[in-house]
Amino acid sequence: MDKKSIRLLSKQRLDALAPSLREAQSQAIVERVRSLGFWQNSLTVLFYYPLRREPDVRPLLVWWASLPGRTAVLPRSSPGASSQFSLAAVRGLERLEVGRWKIPEPTPLAPSVDPESIDAVLVPGLAFDRSGMRVGRGMGWYDRLLSFLPPRTVRVGIFFSVQEWPALPKEAWDEPLGWIVTEKETIVVSQS
Ligand SMILES: Nc1nc2c(c(=O)[nH]1)N(C=O)[C@@H](CNc1ccc(C(=O)N[C@@H](CCC(=O)O)C(=O)O)cc1)CN2
Ligand SMILES: Nc1ncnc2c1ncn2[C@@H]1O[C@H](COP(=O)(O)OP(=O)(O)OP(=O)(O)O)[C@@H](O)[C@H]1O
């Protein structure tokens, strides 16, 4: 199946989740991610600000930002091309401002963060498979972001289990995930 159909079907499955179920699954995902070992080896973690259909990882961001010596990071869009972005440290969910795509993001005053310093990244998407492949919103935005991070960065895909596909098409630029967390399970794709 082509990526466009995969995106469409995944969105339909997500929209079919009752809000209370989505909320419960989102909380289960958060607790599962929080229990993973990579946090112990991390100082700087890149989060995402959830869109409507994505697991709500905001509690993890707030938790991480509150820990001494740890840095929570969010992407910040640039005024230029839509593919342009920078990374910036945030102290929590306050003082974010709505940027491109109406997603809350760090203000221009938030300190920039070097991609090289990112120890782990939480990655959303529309579909995943067990080999660590994912399909996003078709902008190549996350593939590009992941290509800027060092190989050592732990890449954790965050998905509802209804987003699983048997095998997704793999393209040259696709950046595989090391871990996948759903409300049901934690999948280890590779030890990295
Ligand atoms: N959390 C998150 N941030 C991200 C991405 C993402 O997939 N997830 N992106 C990865 O590419 C980029 C933004 N890409 C986007 C592409 C499409 C829409 C969009 O269609 N928005 C709909 C509402 C969709 C929804 O809430 O589910 C709209 O504006 O109507 C939004 C962002 C950068 N930041
Ligand atoms: N590292 C990259 N640098 C530049 N362009 C890229 C990169 N990765 C992907 N692209 C371009 O982005 C477009 C969309 O790619 P693809 O369909 O794989 O996106 P996606 O996985 O759905 O989205 P995303 O990566 O945002 O989650 C492709 O046409 C591809 O050429």
PDB file of C-alpha atoms and ligand atoms in Angstrom:
ATOM      1  CA  MET A   1       0.000   0.000   0.000  1.00  0.00           C
ATOM      2  CA  ASP A   2       1.242   3.512  -0.738  1.00  0.00           C
ATOM      3  CA  LYS A   3       2.125   5.937   2.049  1.00  0.00           C
ATOM      4  CA  LYS A   4      -0.787   8.216   1.282  1.00  0.00           C
ATOM      5  CA  SER A   5      -3.321   5.442   1.899  1.00  0.00           C
ATOM      6  CA  ILE A   6      -1.439   4.359   5.016  1.00  0.00           C
ATOM      7  CA  ARG A   7      -1.666   7.890   6.411  1.00  0.00           C
ATOM      8  CA  LEU A   8      -5.360   8.111   5.629  1.00  0.00           C
ATOM      9  CA  LEU A   9      -6.210   4.736   7.182  1.00  0.00           C
ATOM     10  CA  SER A  10      -4.110   5.437  10.271  1.00  0.00           C
ATOM     11  CA  LYS A  11      -5.886   8.757  10.792  1.00  0.00           C
ATOM     12  CA  GLN A  12      -9.245   7.013  10.453  1.00  0.00           C
ATOM     13  CA  ARG A  13      -8.269   4.412  13.053  1.00  0.00           C
ATOM     14  CA  LEU A  14      -7.077   7.138  15.415  1.00  0.00           C
ATOM     15  CA  ASP A  15     -10.267   9.124  14.937  1.00  0.00           C
ATOM     16  CA  ALA A  16     -12.281   6.003  15.752  1.00  0.00           C
ATOM     17  CA  LEU A  17     -10.722   5.797  19.233  1.00  0.00           C
ATOM     18  CA  ALA A  18     -13.181   7.057  21.835  1.00  0.00           C
ATOM     19  CA  PRO A  19     -11.765  10.101  23.668  1.00  0.00           C
ATOM     20  CA  SER A  20     -11.805   8.339  27.044  1.00  0.00           C
ATOM     21  CA  LEU A  21      -9.970   5.340  25.602  1.00  0.00           C
ATOM     22  CA  ARG A  22      -7.450   7.573  23.861  1.00  0.00           C
ATOM     23  CA  GLU A  23      -6.835   9.369  27.149  1.00  0.00           C
ATOM     24  CA  ALA A  24      -6.341   6.090  29.036  1.00  0.00           C
ATOM     25  CA  GLN A  25      -4.005   4.727  26.365  1.00  0.00           C
ATOM     26  CA  SER A  26      -2.051   7.950  26.302  1.00  0.00           C
ATOM     27  CA  GLN A  27      -1.509   7.724  30.063  1.00  0.00           C
ATOM     28  CA  ALA A  28      -0.430   4.079  29.750  1.00  0.00           C
ATOM     29  CA  ILE A  29       2.092   5.091  27.077  1.00  0.00           C
ATOM     30  CA  VAL A  30       3.468   7.863  29.293  1.00  0.00           C
ATOM     31  CA  GLU A  31       3.958   5.481  32.226  1.00  0.00           C
ATOM     32  CA  ARG A  32       5.611   2.905  29.983  1.00  0.00           C
ATOM     33  CA  VAL A  33       8.021   5.465  28.526  1.00  0.00           C
ATOM     34  CA  ARG A  34       8.803   6.854  31.975  1.00  0.00           C
ATOM     35  CA  SER A  35       9.872   3.366  33.126  1.00  0.00           C
ATOM     36  CA  LEU A  36      12.418   2.866  30.328  1.00  0.00           C
ATOM     37  CA  GLY A  37      16.115   2.816  31.149  1.00  0.00           C
ATOM     38  CA  PHE A  38      17.342   5.408  28.660  1.00  0.00           C
ATOM     39  CA  TRP A  39      16.450   8.318  30.966  1.00  0.00           C
ATOM     40  CA  GLN A  40      19.226   7.219  33.317  1.00  0.00           C
ATOM     41  CA  ASN A  41      21.796   7.696  30.561  1.00  0.00           C
ATOM     42  CA  SER A  42      20.327  10.980  29.334  1.00  0.00           C
ATOM     43  CA  LEU A  43      20.728  14.628  30.168  1.00  0.00           C
ATOM     44  CA  THR A  44      19.121  16.251  27.153  1.00  0.00           C
ATOM     45  CA  VAL A  45      15.905  14.871  25.656  1.00  0.00           C
ATOM     46  CA  LEU A  46      13.987  16.147  22.638  1.00  0.00           C
ATOM     47  CA  PHE A  47      10.196  16.020  23.066  1.00  0.00           C
ATOM     48  CA  TYR A  48       7.308  16.865  20.768  1.00  0.00           C
ATOM     49  CA  TYR A  49       4.307  19.045  21.520  1.00  0.00           C
ATOM     50  CA  PRO A  50       1.377  16.681  20.799  1.00  0.00           C
ATOM     51  CA  LEU A  51      -1.013  17.279  17.935  1.00  0.00           C
ATOM     52  CA  ARG A  52      -4.623  16.238  18.404  1.00  0.00           C
ATOM     53  CA  ARG A  53      -4.142  12.609  17.362  1.00  0.00           C
ATOM     54  CA  GLU A  54      -0.788  12.019  19.057  1.00  0.00           C
ATOM     55  CA  PRO A  55      -0.102  10.462  22.476  1.00  0.00           C
ATOM     56  CA  ASP A  56       0.093  13.270  25.021  1.00  0.00           C
ATOM     57  CA  VAL A  57       3.681  13.193  26.262  1.00  0.00           C
ATOM     58  CA  ARG A  58       3.439  16.601  27.948  1.00  0.00           C
ATOM     59  CA  PRO A  59       3.629  15.024  31.444  1.00  0.00           C
ATOM     60  CA  LEU A  60       7.030  13.565  30.505  1.00  0.00           C
ATOM     61  CA  LEU A  61       8.278  16.937  29.304  1.00  0.00           C
ATOM     62  CA  VAL A  62       7.137  18.634  32.514  1.00  0.00           C
ATOM     63  CA  TRP A  63       8.716  15.888  34.634  1.00  0.00           C
ATOM     64  CA  TRP A  64      12.056  16.011  32.787  1.00  0.00           C
ATOM     65  CA  ALA A  65      12.233  19.809  32.824  1.00  0.00           C
ATOM     66  CA  SER A  66      11.722  19.747  36.599  1.00  0.00           C
ATOM     67  CA  LEU A  67      14.721  17.485  37.276  1.00  0.00           C
ATOM     68  CA  PRO A  68      17.983  19.191  38.228  1.00  0.00           C
ATOM     69  CA  GLY A  69      20.665  19.138  35.543  1.00  0.00           C
ATOM     70  CA  ARG A  70      18.328  17.767  32.876  1.00  0.00           C
ATOM     71  CA  THR A  71      17.276  19.628  29.754  1.00  0.00           C
ATOM     72  CA  ALA A  72      13.938  19.302  27.974  1.00  0.00           C
ATOM     73  CA  VAL A  73      14.037  20.389  24.346  1.00  0.00           C
ATOM     74  CA  LEU A  74      11.374  21.230  21.769  1.00  0.00           C
ATOM     75  CA  PRO A  75      11.716  22.028  18.078  1.00  0.00           C
ATOM     76  CA  ARG A  76      11.251  25.658  17.061  1.00  0.00           C
ATOM     77  CA  SER A  77      10.235  26.557  13.529  1.00  0.00           C
ATOM     78  CA  SER A  78      12.028  29.256  11.597  1.00  0.00           C
ATOM     79  CA  PRO A  79      10.412  32.120   9.702  1.00  0.00           C
ATOM     80  CA  GLY A  80      11.791  30.811   6.406  1.00  0.00           C
ATOM     81  CA  ALA A  81      11.104  27.500   4.679  1.00  0.00           C
ATOM     82  CA  SER A  82       8.823  25.047   6.510  1.00  0.00           C
ATOM     83  CA  SER A  83      11.669  22.543   6.701  1.00  0.00           C
ATOM     84  CA  GLN A  84      13.808  25.001   8.685  1.00  0.00           C
ATOM     85  CA  PHE A  85      13.917  24.520  12.430  1.00  0.00           C
ATOM     86  CA  SER A  86      16.114  24.871  15.467  1.00  0.00           C
ATOM     87  CA  LEU A  87      16.084  23.148  18.843  1.00  0.00           C
ATOM     88  CA  ALA A  88      15.542  25.075  22.076  1.00  0.00           C
ATOM     89  CA  ALA A  89      15.490  24.291  25.792  1.00  0.00           C
ATOM     90  CA  VAL A  90      12.216  24.759  27.665  1.00  0.00           C
ATOM     91  CA  ARG A  91      11.494  24.931  31.407  1.00  0.00           C
ATOM     92  CA  GLY A  92       8.019  23.455  31.104  1.00  0.00           C
ATOM     93  CA  LEU A  93       4.855  24.218  29.177  1.00  0.00           C
ATOM     94  CA  GLU A  94       4.771  27.876  30.151  1.00  0.00           C
ATOM     95  CA  ARG A  95       6.188  30.540  27.904  1.00  0.00           C
ATOM     96  CA  LEU A  96       5.638  28.602  24.694  1.00  0.00           C
ATOM     97  CA  GLU A  97       4.124  30.470  21.797  1.00  0.00           C
ATOM     98  CA  VAL A  98       2.108  29.155  18.904  1.00  0.00           C
ATOM     99  CA  GLY A  99       4.272  28.934  15.817  1.00  0.00           C
ATOM    100  CA  ARG A 100       3.917  27.510  12.365  1.00  0.00           C
ATOM    101  CA  TRP A 101       1.187  24.791  12.129  1.00  0.00           C
ATOM    102  CA  LYS A 102      -0.348  26.317  15.324  1.00  0.00           C
ATOM    103  CA  ILE A 103       1.918  24.100  17.446  1.00  0.00           C
ATOM    104  CA  PRO A 104       3.179  25.651  20.722  1.00  0.00           C
ATOM    105  CA  GLU A 105       6.950  26.024  20.545  1.00  0.00           C
ATOM    106  CA  PRO A 106       9.845  27.755  22.345  1.00  0.00           C
ATOM    107  CA  THR A 107      10.040  31.535  21.911  1.00  0.00           C
ATOM    108  CA  PRO A 108      12.984  33.149  20.095  1.00  0.00           C
ATOM    109  CA  LEU A 109      14.419  33.936  23.546  1.00  0.00           C
ATOM    110  CA  ALA A 110      14.684  30.270  24.593  1.00  0.00           C
ATOM    111  CA  PRO A 111      18.310  29.069  24.511  1.00  0.00           C
ATOM    112  CA  SER A 112      19.256  27.079  21.408  1.00  0.00           C
ATOM    113  CA  VAL A 113      20.400  23.491  21.823  1.00  0.00           C
ATOM    114  CA  ASP A 114      22.998  21.776  19.642  1.00  0.00           C
ATOM    115  CA  PRO A 115      21.555  18.646  17.932  1.00  0.00           C
ATOM    116  CA  GLU A 116      24.799  16.863  18.923  1.00  0.00           C
ATOM    117  CA  SER A 117      23.780  17.102  22.574  1.00  0.00           C
ATOM    118  CA  ILE A 118      20.473  15.260  22.166  1.00  0.00           C
ATOM    119  CA  ASP A 119      20.693  11.958  24.093  1.00  0.00           C
ATOM    120  CA  ALA A 120      17.173  10.738  23.301  1.00  0.00           C
ATOM    121  CA  VAL A 121      14.242  11.819  21.147  1.00  0.00           C
ATOM    122  CA  LEU A 122      10.535  10.985  21.350  1.00  0.00           C
ATOM    123  CA  VAL A 123       9.180  10.597  17.825  1.00  0.00           C
ATOM    124  CA  PRO A 124       5.492  10.781  16.866  1.00  0.00           C
ATOM    125  CA  GLY A 125       4.060   9.571  13.582  1.00  0.00           C
ATOM    126  CA  LEU A 126       1.012   8.195  11.841  1.00  0.00           C
ATOM    127  CA  ALA A 127       2.125   4.570  11.375  1.00  0.00           C
ATOM    128  CA  PHE A 128       4.870   2.197  12.544  1.00  0.00           C
ATOM    129  CA  ASP A 129       5.979  -1.380  12.009  1.00  0.00           C
ATOM    130  CA  ARG A 130       7.996  -3.756  14.195  1.00  0.00           C
ATOM    131  CA  SER A 131      11.171  -3.235  12.222  1.00  0.00           C
ATOM    132  CA  GLY A 132      11.276   0.372  13.425  1.00  0.00           C
ATOM    133  CA  MET A 133       9.983   1.983  10.250  1.00  0.00           C
ATOM    134  CA  ARG A 134       7.551   4.867  10.560  1.00  0.00           C
ATOM    135  CA  VAL A 135       5.391   7.001   8.335  1.00  0.00           C
ATOM    136  CA  GLY A 136       4.849  10.605   9.322  1.00  0.00           C
ATOM    137  CA  ARG A 137       2.848  13.442   7.871  1.00  0.00           C
ATOM    138  CA  GLY A 138       4.573  13.292   4.529  1.00  0.00           C
ATOM    139  CA  MET A 139       6.680  16.400   4.917  1.00  0.00           C
ATOM    140  CA  GLY A 140       9.885  14.487   5.563  1.00  0.00           C
ATOM    141  CA  TRP A 141      10.178  16.796   8.558  1.00  0.00           C
ATOM    142  CA  TYR A 142      11.034  14.139  11.153  1.00  0.00           C
ATOM    143  CA  ASP A 143      13.276  12.234   8.772  1.00  0.00           C
ATOM    144  CA  ARG A 144      15.268  15.419   8.326  1.00  0.00           C
ATOM    145  CA  LEU A 145      15.310  16.180  12.037  1.00  0.00           C
ATOM    146  CA  LEU A 146      16.521  12.653  12.846  1.00  0.00           C
ATOM    147  CA  SER A 147      19.251  12.925  10.219  1.00  0.00           C
ATOM    148  CA  PHE A 148      20.721  15.878  12.156  1.00  0.00           C
ATOM    149  CA  LEU A 149      20.968  13.918  15.409  1.00  0.00           C
ATOM    150  CA  PRO A 150      24.090  11.877  16.206  1.00  0.00           C
ATOM    151  CA  PRO A 151      23.882   8.090  15.725  1.00  0.00           C
ATOM    152  CA  ARG A 152      24.048   7.580  19.501  1.00  0.00           C
ATOM    153  CA  THR A 153      20.733   9.380  20.080  1.00  0.00           C
ATOM    154  CA  VAL A 154      18.112   6.932  21.361  1.00  0.00           C
ATOM    155  CA  ARG A 155      15.094   7.168  19.037  1.00  0.00           C
ATOM    156  CA  VAL A 156      11.841   6.256  20.766  1.00  0.00           C
ATOM    157  CA  GLY A 157       8.718   6.018  18.613  1.00  0.00           C
ATOM    158  CA  ILE A 158       5.520   6.901  20.492  1.00  0.00           C
ATOM    159  CA  PHE A 159       2.343   5.376  19.070  1.00  0.00           C
ATOM    160  CA  PHE A 160      -1.091   4.000  19.863  1.00  0.00           C
ATOM    161  CA  SER A 161      -1.232   0.280  19.034  1.00  0.00           C
ATOM    162  CA  VAL A 162      -3.887   0.924  16.330  1.00  0.00           C
ATOM    163  CA  GLN A 163      -1.101   2.622  14.363  1.00  0.00           C
ATOM    164  CA  GLU A 164       0.785  -0.631  13.814  1.00  0.00           C
ATOM    165  CA  TRP A 165       1.214  -1.946  10.253  1.00  0.00           C
ATOM    166  CA  PRO A 166       2.625  -5.350   9.236  1.00  0.00           C
ATOM    167  CA  ALA A 167       5.362  -3.854   7.051  1.00  0.00           C
ATOM    168  CA  LEU A 168       5.789  -0.280   5.906  1.00  0.00           C
ATOM    169  CA  PRO A 169       7.569   0.680   2.702  1.00  0.00           C
ATOM    170  CA  LYS A 170      11.185   1.650   3.395  1.00  0.00           C
ATOM    171  CA  GLU A 171      12.808   4.502   1.534  1.00  0.00           C
ATOM    172  CA  ALA A 172      16.437   5.531   1.453  1.00  0.00           C
ATOM    173  CA  TRP A 173      15.977   8.530   3.768  1.00  0.00           C
ATOM    174  CA  ASP A 174      13.837   6.746   6.363  1.00  0.00           C
ATOM    175  CA  GLU A 175      15.478   6.871   9.786  1.00  0.00           C
ATOM    176  CA  PRO A 176      14.661   3.735  11.798  1.00  0.00           C
ATOM    177  CA  LEU A 177      13.543   3.872  15.422  1.00  0.00           C
ATOM    178  CA  GLY A 178      15.426   2.044  18.182  1.00  0.00           C
ATOM    179  CA  TRP A 179      12.441   1.633  20.470  1.00  0.00           C
ATOM    180  CA  ILE A 180       8.696   1.730  19.975  1.00  0.00           C
ATOM    181  CA  VAL A 181       6.276   2.262  22.834  1.00  0.00           C
ATOM    182  CA  THR A 182       2.525   1.713  22.628  1.00  0.00           C
ATOM    183  CA  GLU A 183      -0.029   1.362  25.434  1.00  0.00           C
ATOM    184  CA  LYS A 184       0.347  -2.419  25.069  1.00  0.00           C
ATOM    185  CA  GLU A 185       4.061  -3.036  24.720  1.00  0.00           C
ATOM    186  CA  THR A 186       7.605  -1.803  24.416  1.00  0.00           C
ATOM    187  CA  ILE A 187       9.325  -3.021  21.267  1.00  0.00           C
ATOM    188  CA  VAL A 188      13.127  -3.092  21.189  1.00  0.00           C
ATOM    189  CA  VAL A 189      14.259  -2.715  17.600  1.00  0.00           C
ATOM    190  CA  SER A 190      17.984  -2.372  18.164  1.00  0.00           C
ATOM    191  CA  GLN A 191      20.318  -1.962  21.113  1.00  0.00           C
ATOM    192  CA  SER A 192      21.603   1.559  20.739  1.00  0.00           C
TER     193      SER A 192
HETATM  194  N1  LIG B   1       3.862  16.999  17.425  1.00  0.00           N
HETATM  195  C1  LIG B   1       4.310  17.137  16.189  1.00  0.00           C
HETATM  196  N2  LIG B   1       5.044  18.210  15.880  1.00  0.00           N
HETATM  197  C2  LIG B   1       5.483  18.373  14.591  1.00  0.00           C
HETATM  198  C3  LIG B   1       5.187  17.431  13.590  1.00  0.00           C
HETATM  199  C4  LIG B   1       4.412  16.289  13.964  1.00  0.00           C
HETATM  200  O1  LIG B   1       4.102  15.387  13.170  1.00  0.00           O
HETATM  201  N3  LIG B   1       4.005  16.186  15.269  1.00  0.00           N
HETATM  202  N4  LIG B   1       5.637  17.648  12.309  1.00  0.00           N
HETATM  203  C5  LIG B   1       5.942  16.623  11.409  1.00  0.00           C
HETATM  204  O2  LIG B   1       5.908  16.785  10.234  1.00  0.00           O
HETATM  205  C6  LIG B   1       5.913  19.021  11.904  1.00  0.00           C
HETATM  206  C7  LIG B   1       4.607  19.770  11.677  1.00  0.00           C
HETATM  207  N5  LIG B   1       3.801  19.185  10.653  1.00  0.00           N
HETATM  208  C8  LIG B   1       2.428  19.250  10.576  1.00  0.00           C
HETATM  209  C9  LIG B   1       1.799  18.748   9.464  1.00  0.00           C
HETATM  210  C10 LIG B   1       0.424  18.784   9.351  1.00  0.00           C
HETATM  211  C11 LIG B   1      -0.342  19.339  10.352  1.00  0.00           C
HETATM  212  C12 LIG B   1      -1.822  19.339  10.224  1.00  0.00           C
HETATM  213  O3  LIG B   1      -2.360  18.731   9.313  1.00  0.00           O
HETATM  214  N6  LIG B   1      -2.557  19.935  11.155  1.00  0.00           N
HETATM  215  C13 LIG B   1      -4.014  19.824  11.204  1.00  0.00           C
HETATM  216  C14 LIG B   1      -4.450  19.273  12.544  1.00  0.00           C
HETATM  217  C15 LIG B   1      -3.949  17.879  12.673  1.00  0.00           C
HETATM  218  C16 LIG B   1      -4.161  17.249  14.006  1.00  0.00           C
HETATM  219  O4  LIG B   1      -4.369  17.937  15.013  1.00  0.00           O
HETATM  220  O5  LIG B   1      -4.081  16.003  14.055  1.00  0.00           O
HETATM  221  C17 LIG B   1      -4.634  21.155  10.936  1.00  0.00           C
HETATM  222  O6  LIG B   1      -3.908  22.152  11.032  1.00  0.00           O
HETATM  223  O7  LIG B   1      -5.799  21.190  10.589  1.00  0.00           O
HETATM  224  C18 LIG B   1       0.276  19.850  11.460  1.00  0.00           C
HETATM  225  C19 LIG B   1       1.666  19.794  11.577  1.00  0.00           C
HETATM  226  C20 LIG B   1       6.716  19.689  12.975  1.00  0.00           C
HETATM  227  N7  LIG B   1       6.183  19.480  14.304  1.00  0.00           N
HETATM  228  N1  LIG B   2      16.796  13.805   5.390  1.00  0.00           N
HETATM  229  C1  LIG B   2      16.066  14.408   4.443  1.00  0.00           C
HETATM  230  N2  LIG B   2      16.506  15.538   3.837  1.00  0.00           N
HETATM  231  C2  LIG B   2      15.783  16.140   2.891  1.00  0.00           C
HETATM  232  N3  LIG B   2      14.579  15.696   2.446  1.00  0.00           N
HETATM  233  C3  LIG B   2      14.092  14.595   2.981  1.00  0.00           C
HETATM  234  C4  LIG B   2      14.793  13.901   4.023  1.00  0.00           C
HETATM  235  N4  LIG B   2      14.044  12.848   4.378  1.00  0.00           N
HETATM  236  C5  LIG B   2      12.935  12.880   3.615  1.00  0.00           C
HETATM  237  N5  LIG B   2      12.950  13.910   2.767  1.00  0.00           N
HETATM  238  C6  LIG B   2      11.892  14.227   1.780  1.00  0.00           C
HETATM  239  O1  LIG B   2      10.624  14.351   2.423  1.00  0.00           O
HETATM  240  C7  LIG B   2       9.582  13.816   1.624  1.00  0.00           C
HETATM  241  C8  LIG B   2       8.581  13.051   2.465  1.00  0.00           C
HETATM  242  O2  LIG B   2       9.157  11.887   2.975  1.00  0.00           O
HETATM  243  P1  LIG B   2       8.292  10.745   3.660  1.00  0.00           P
HETATM  244  O3  LIG B   2       7.109  10.413   2.825  1.00  0.00           O
HETATM  245  O4  LIG B   2       9.207   9.628   4.061  1.00  0.00           O
HETATM  246  O5  LIG B   2       7.790  11.527   4.958  1.00  0.00           O
HETATM  247  P2  LIG B   2       7.179  10.970   6.278  1.00  0.00           P
HETATM  248  O6  LIG B   2       8.023   9.902   6.881  1.00  0.00           O
HETATM  249  O7  LIG B   2       5.757  10.659   6.082  1.00  0.00           O
HETATM  250  O8  LIG B   2       7.240  12.301   7.128  1.00  0.00           O
HETATM  251  P3  LIG B   2       8.079  12.728   8.405  1.00  0.00           P
HETATM  252  O9  LIG B   2       9.503  12.372   8.174  1.00  0.00           O
HETATM  253  O10 LIG B   2       7.854  14.183   8.462  1.00  0.00           O
HETATM  254  O11 LIG B   2       7.506  12.039   9.543  1.00  0.00           O
HETATM  255  C9  LIG B   2      10.261  12.953   0.577  1.00  0.00           C
HETATM  256  O12 LIG B   2       9.918  13.445  -0.676  1.00  0.00           O
HETATM  257  C10 LIG B   2      11.744  13.073   0.832  1.00  0.00           C
HETATM  258  O13 LIG B   2      12.428  13.355  -0.366  1.00  0.00           O
END
